[in-house]
XYZ file of C-alpha atoms in Angstrom:
384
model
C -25.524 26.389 24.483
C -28.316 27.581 27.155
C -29.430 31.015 26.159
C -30.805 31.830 29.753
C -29.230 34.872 31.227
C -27.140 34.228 33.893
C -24.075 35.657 35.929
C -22.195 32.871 33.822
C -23.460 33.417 30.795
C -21.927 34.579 27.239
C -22.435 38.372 27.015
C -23.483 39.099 23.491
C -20.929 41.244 21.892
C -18.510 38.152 23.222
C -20.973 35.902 21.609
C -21.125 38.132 17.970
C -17.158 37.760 18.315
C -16.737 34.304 18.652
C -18.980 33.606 16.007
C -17.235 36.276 13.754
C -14.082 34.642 14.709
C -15.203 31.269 12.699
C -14.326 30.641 9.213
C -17.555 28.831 8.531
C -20.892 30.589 8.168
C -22.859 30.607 11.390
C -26.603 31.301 11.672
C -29.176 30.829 14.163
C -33.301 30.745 13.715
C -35.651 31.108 16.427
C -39.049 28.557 16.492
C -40.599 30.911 13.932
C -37.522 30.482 11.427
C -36.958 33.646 11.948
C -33.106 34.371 11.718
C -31.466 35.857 14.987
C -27.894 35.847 14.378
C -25.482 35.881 11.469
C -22.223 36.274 11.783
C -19.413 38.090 9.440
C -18.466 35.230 7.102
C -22.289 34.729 6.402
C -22.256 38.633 5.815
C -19.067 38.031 3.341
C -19.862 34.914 1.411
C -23.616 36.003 0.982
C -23.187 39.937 0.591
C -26.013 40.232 2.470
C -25.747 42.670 6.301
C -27.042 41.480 9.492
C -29.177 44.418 10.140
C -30.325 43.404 6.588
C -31.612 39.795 7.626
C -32.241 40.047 11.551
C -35.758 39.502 12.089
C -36.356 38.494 8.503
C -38.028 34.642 7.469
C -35.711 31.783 6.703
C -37.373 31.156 3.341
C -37.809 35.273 3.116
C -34.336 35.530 2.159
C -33.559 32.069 0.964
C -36.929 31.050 -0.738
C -35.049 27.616 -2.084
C -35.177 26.648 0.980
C -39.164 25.896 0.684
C -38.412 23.453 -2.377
C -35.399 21.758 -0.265
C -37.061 19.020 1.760
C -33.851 17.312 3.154
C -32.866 20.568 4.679
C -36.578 21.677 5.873
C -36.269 17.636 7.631
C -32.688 18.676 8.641
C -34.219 21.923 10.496
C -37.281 20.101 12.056
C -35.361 17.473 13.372
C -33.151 19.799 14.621
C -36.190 21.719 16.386
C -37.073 18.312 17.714
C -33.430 17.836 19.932
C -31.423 16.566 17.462
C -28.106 17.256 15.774
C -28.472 17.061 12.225
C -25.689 16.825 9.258
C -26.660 17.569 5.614
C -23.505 16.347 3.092
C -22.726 18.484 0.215
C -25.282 18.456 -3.013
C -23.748 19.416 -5.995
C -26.108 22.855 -7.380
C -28.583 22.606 -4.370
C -28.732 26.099 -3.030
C -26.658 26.557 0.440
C -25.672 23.043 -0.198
C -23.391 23.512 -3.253
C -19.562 22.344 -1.537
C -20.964 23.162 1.751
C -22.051 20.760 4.352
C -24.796 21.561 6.868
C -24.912 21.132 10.827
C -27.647 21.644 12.509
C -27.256 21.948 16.346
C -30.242 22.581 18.476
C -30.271 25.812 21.211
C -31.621 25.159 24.363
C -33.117 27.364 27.074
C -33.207 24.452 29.834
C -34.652 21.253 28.165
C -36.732 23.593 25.556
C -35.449 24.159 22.172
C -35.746 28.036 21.041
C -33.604 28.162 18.248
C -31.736 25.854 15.438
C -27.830 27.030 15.079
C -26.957 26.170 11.332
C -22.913 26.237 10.772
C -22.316 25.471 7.200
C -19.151 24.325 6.167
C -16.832 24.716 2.923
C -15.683 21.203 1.758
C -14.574 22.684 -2.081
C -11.067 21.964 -1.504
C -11.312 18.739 0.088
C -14.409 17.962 -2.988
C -11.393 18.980 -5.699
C -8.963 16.735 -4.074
C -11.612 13.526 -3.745
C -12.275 14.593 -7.234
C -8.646 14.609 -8.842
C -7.967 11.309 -6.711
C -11.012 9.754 -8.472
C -9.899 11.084 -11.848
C -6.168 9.770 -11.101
C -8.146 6.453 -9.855
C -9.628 6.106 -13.125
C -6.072 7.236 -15.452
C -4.003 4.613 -13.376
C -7.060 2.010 -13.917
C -6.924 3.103 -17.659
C -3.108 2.597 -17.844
C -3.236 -0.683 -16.290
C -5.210 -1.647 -18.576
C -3.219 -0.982 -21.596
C -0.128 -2.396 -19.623
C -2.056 -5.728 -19.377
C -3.029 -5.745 -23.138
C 0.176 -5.177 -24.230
C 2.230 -7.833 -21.963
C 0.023 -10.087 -23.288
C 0.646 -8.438 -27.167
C 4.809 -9.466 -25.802
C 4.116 -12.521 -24.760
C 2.069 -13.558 -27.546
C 5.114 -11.858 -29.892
C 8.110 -13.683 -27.920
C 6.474 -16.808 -28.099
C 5.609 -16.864 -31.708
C 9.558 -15.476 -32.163
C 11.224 -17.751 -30.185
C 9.201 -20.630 -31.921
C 10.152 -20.066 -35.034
C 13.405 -19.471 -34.125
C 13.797 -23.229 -32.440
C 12.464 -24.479 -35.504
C 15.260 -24.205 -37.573
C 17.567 -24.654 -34.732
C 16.435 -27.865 -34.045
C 16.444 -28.673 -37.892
C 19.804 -27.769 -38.364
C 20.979 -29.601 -35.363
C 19.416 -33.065 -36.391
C 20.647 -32.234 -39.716
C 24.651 -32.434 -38.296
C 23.460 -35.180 -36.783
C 21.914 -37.389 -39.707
C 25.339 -36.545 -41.240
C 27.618 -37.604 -38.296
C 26.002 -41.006 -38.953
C 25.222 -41.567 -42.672
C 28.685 -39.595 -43.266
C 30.951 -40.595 -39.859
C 33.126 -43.169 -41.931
C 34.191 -40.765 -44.230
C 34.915 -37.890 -42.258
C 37.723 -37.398 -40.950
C 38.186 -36.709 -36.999
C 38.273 -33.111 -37.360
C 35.166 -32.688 -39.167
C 33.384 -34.720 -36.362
C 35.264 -32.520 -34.021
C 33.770 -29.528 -35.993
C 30.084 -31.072 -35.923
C 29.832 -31.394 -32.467
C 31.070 -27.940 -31.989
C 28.739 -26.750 -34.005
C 26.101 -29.017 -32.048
C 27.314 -27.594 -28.575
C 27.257 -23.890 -30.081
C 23.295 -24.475 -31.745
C 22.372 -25.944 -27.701
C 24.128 -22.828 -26.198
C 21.810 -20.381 -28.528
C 18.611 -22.412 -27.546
C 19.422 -22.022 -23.658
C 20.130 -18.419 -24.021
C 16.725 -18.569 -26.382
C 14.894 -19.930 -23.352
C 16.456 -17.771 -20.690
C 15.340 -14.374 -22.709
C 12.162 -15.371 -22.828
C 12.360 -16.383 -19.436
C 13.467 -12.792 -18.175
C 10.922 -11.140 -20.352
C 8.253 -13.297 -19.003
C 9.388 -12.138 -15.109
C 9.867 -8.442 -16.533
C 6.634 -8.591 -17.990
C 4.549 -10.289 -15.431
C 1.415 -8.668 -13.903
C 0.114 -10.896 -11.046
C -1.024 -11.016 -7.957
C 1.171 -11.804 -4.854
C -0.256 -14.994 -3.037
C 1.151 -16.450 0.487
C 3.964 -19.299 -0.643
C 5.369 -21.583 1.687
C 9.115 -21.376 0.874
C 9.509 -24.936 2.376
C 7.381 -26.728 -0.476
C 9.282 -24.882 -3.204
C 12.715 -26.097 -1.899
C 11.392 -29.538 -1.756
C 9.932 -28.897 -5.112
C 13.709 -27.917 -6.543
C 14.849 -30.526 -4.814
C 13.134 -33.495 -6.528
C 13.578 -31.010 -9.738
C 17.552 -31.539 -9.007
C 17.141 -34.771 -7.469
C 19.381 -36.405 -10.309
C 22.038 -33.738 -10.229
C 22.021 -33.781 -6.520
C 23.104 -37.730 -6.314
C 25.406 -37.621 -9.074
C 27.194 -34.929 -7.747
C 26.959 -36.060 -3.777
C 25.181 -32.994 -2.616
C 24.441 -32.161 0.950
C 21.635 -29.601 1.637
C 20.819 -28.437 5.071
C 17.581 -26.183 5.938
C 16.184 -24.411 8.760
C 11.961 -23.943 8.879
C 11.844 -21.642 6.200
C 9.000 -19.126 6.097
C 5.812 -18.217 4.371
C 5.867 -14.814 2.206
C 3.394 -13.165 0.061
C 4.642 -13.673 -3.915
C 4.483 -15.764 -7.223
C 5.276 -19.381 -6.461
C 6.524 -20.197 -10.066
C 8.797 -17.054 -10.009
C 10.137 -18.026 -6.139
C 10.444 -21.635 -7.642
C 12.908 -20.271 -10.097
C 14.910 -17.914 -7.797
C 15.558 -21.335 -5.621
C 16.703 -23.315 -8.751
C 19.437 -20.438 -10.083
C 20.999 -20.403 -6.765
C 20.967 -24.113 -5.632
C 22.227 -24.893 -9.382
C 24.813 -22.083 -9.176
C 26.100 -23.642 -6.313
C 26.678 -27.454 -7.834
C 27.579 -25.601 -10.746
C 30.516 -24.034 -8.800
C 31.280 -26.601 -6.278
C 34.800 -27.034 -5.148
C 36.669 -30.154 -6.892
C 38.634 -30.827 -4.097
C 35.458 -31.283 -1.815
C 31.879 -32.289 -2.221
C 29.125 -28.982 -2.541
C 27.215 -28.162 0.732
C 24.425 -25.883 0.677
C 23.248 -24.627 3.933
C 19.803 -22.617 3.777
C 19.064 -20.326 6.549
C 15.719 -17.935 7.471
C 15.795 -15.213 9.943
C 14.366 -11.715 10.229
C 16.166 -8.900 10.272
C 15.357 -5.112 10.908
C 17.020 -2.792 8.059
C 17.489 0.631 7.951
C 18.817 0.899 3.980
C 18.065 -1.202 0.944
C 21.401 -2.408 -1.196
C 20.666 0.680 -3.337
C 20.729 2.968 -0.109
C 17.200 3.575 0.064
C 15.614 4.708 3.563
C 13.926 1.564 4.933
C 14.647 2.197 8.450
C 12.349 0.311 10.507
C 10.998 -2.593 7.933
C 11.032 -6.364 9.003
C 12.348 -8.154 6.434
C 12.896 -12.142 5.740
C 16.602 -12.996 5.268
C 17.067 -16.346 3.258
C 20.169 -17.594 2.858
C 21.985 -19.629 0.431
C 25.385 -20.831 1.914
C 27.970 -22.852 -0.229
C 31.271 -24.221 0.151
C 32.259 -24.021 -3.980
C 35.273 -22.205 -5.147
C 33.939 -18.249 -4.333
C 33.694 -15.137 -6.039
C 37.242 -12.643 -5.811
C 35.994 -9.684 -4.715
C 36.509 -7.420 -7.718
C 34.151 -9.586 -9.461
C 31.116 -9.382 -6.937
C 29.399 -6.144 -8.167
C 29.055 -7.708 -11.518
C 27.775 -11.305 -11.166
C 23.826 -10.019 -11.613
C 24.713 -8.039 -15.139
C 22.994 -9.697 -17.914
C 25.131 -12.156 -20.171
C 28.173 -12.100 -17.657
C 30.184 -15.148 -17.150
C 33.029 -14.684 -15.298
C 34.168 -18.277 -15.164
C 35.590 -20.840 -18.176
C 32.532 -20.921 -20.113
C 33.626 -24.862 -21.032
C 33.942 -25.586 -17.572
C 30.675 -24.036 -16.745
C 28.272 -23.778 -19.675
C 25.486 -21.359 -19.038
C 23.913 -17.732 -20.686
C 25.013 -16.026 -17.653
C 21.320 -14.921 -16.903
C 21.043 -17.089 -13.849
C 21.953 -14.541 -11.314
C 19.805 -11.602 -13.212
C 17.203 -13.551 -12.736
C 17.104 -14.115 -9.318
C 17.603 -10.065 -8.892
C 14.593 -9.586 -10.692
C 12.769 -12.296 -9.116
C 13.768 -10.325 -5.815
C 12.630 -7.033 -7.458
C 9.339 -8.142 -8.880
C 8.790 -9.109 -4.965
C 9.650 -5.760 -3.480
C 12.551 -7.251 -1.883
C 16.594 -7.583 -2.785
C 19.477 -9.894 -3.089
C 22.978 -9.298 -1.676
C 26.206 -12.092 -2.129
C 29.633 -12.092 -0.261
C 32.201 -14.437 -1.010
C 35.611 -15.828 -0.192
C 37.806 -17.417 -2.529
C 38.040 -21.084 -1.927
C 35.666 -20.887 0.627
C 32.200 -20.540 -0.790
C 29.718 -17.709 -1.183
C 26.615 -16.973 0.386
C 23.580 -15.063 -1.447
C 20.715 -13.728 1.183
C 17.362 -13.349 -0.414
C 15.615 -10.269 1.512
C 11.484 -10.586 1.637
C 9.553 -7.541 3.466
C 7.092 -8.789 6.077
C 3.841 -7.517 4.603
């Protein structure tokens, strides 16, 4: 701003406008800090008239000022050509939720006067101030999440252990008797053992699998890049019995890398390659194709707006006996088997799994099947 007179120049009463215009409080000191304008929100916020403080000292009407060395540098540098910036000090004088500018005046290269604009940052304090306090609740809570997953896990374990226990006694127990007592029993009571046998196995799988789920509904841990192609080979050598005795085939495409728990991705890869030699087709041997691409979504499978998002589509192809259709919407509910539960032994958590595997990774699982045909599950990974 040049203060020399000039046909272009600001008239004054223009000048005293603009400045009463601003929301801030303006104020200007001449080389002998003596203050030469103030405009109307200065008069407002203060109480204090211009004709009151025209002419008047700096520290006349403000004598904190004199104690306030940052600002006193803050003016002096300003006097010296620079623009200067004071931050907010909470219960400094003029500083309390207010942040300083000085901006030197010039008349040519000479500096006559210091303009100080002074800002009110109490709303934007109050919000930096409740995020901080949510900051610290959410920190808090996470906290007490952590403690008690671990309380859980220490609980299921202990549980679960002392559940196997007798389990396991009971079952060697029927079978100590099948062979100190198999001559004099007749077939039916052997037949009745066993069942008993197969039933006390059945309760220790669905024993495992619970803790299982609550160990992925529980789990607080931090997403790491995984390489999906070493945890199919991984399954793979897992399965590598099941997959010769049952002449497998599986096919893959250069799967990719995404940001998640290996163990838990590990898993998801072992429900649905098992559910698929589980359910193979007797009248052919089980193929498993596994595909990558990516894919551009605008919903979620629970209709949520995700227009725009990359996502990772794996794909588990098989050519086993299929899903009919009315049964498709249910196949990830907990404890459902919809198949001869002789035929194919299982809890019927498999497939929950794998949708909370999917969920814990911020991503989804879809299926579509044909009867006869096979049924294909695509795994859907955001592209962080």
């Amino acid at each position: 701003m040049n203060l020399t007179h000039s046909s272009t120049s600001i008239s004054p009463a223009l000048s005293d406008l603009l400045n009463d215009c601003s929301i801030d409080r303006v104020m200007a000191i001449n080389c002998e800090w003596e203050i030469i304008a103030w405009n109307a929100t200065s008069e407002l916020l203060t109480g204090l008239n211009r004709q009151d403080v025209l002419g008047k000292q700096l520290t006349e009407v403000f004598p904190s000022i004199t104690n306030d060395l940052e600002m006193r540098a803050a003016i002096e540098s300003a006097f010296g050509g620079y623009k200067t910036y004071l931050p907010s000090a909470a219960g400094r004088f003029n500083r309390h939720n207010i942040e300083n500018h000085f901006i030197p005046l010039k008349d040519g290269r000479r500096v006559v006067a210091v303009m100080n604009i002074m800002h009110d940052v109490a709303h934007r304090i109050k919000a930096e101030t409740q995020l901080q306090n949510l900051n610290s609740a959410l920190a808090e809570k996470y906290s007490q999440l952590e403690k008690l997953s671990e309380e859980l896990t220490s609980f299921t374990s202990i549980t679960t252990d002392n559940i196997r226990e007798p389990l396991q006694y009971i079952y060697t127990s029927l079978e100590l008797i099948m062979k100190s007592e198999g001559r004099v029993l007749g077939d039916s009571s052997k037949a009745n053992l066993r069942r008993m046998q197969v039933s006390l196995n059945r309760i220790n799988r669905l024993i495992e699998d619970i803790t299982e789920l609550f160990r992925i509904n529980s789990a607080i841990q931090t997403n790491v890049p995984v390489d999906l192609n070493i945890i199919l080979e991984k399954v793979k050598q897992a399965f590598q019995r099941k997959i010769s005795e049952r002449n497998v085939t599986i096919t893959c495409t250069e799967l990719p890398e995404v940001k998640g728990i290996a163990e838990m991705l590990q898993l998801l890869f072992q429900n649905l390659i098992d559910n698929s030699i589980k359910f193979r087709h007797e009248e052919r041997s089980p193929v498993i194709e596994i595909t990558s691409s990516v894919v551009i979504l605008n919903k979620d499978i629970a209709g949520h707006d995700v227009k725009g998002n990359k996502h990772f589509c794996v794909s588990f192809k098989d050519n086993g006996i299929g899903i009919p259709a009315e049964h498709l919407q249910k196949i990830f509910t907990m404890f459902v088997q919809l198949n001869d539960k002789k035929k194919y032994p299982g809890s019927g958590l498999g497939l929950t799994f794998s949708r909370k595997i999917m969920d814990t990774h911020k991503g989804f699982i879809t299926v579509s099947s044909n009867v006869d045909l096979g049924t294909t599950f695509n795994c859907y990974f955001p592209i962080q």
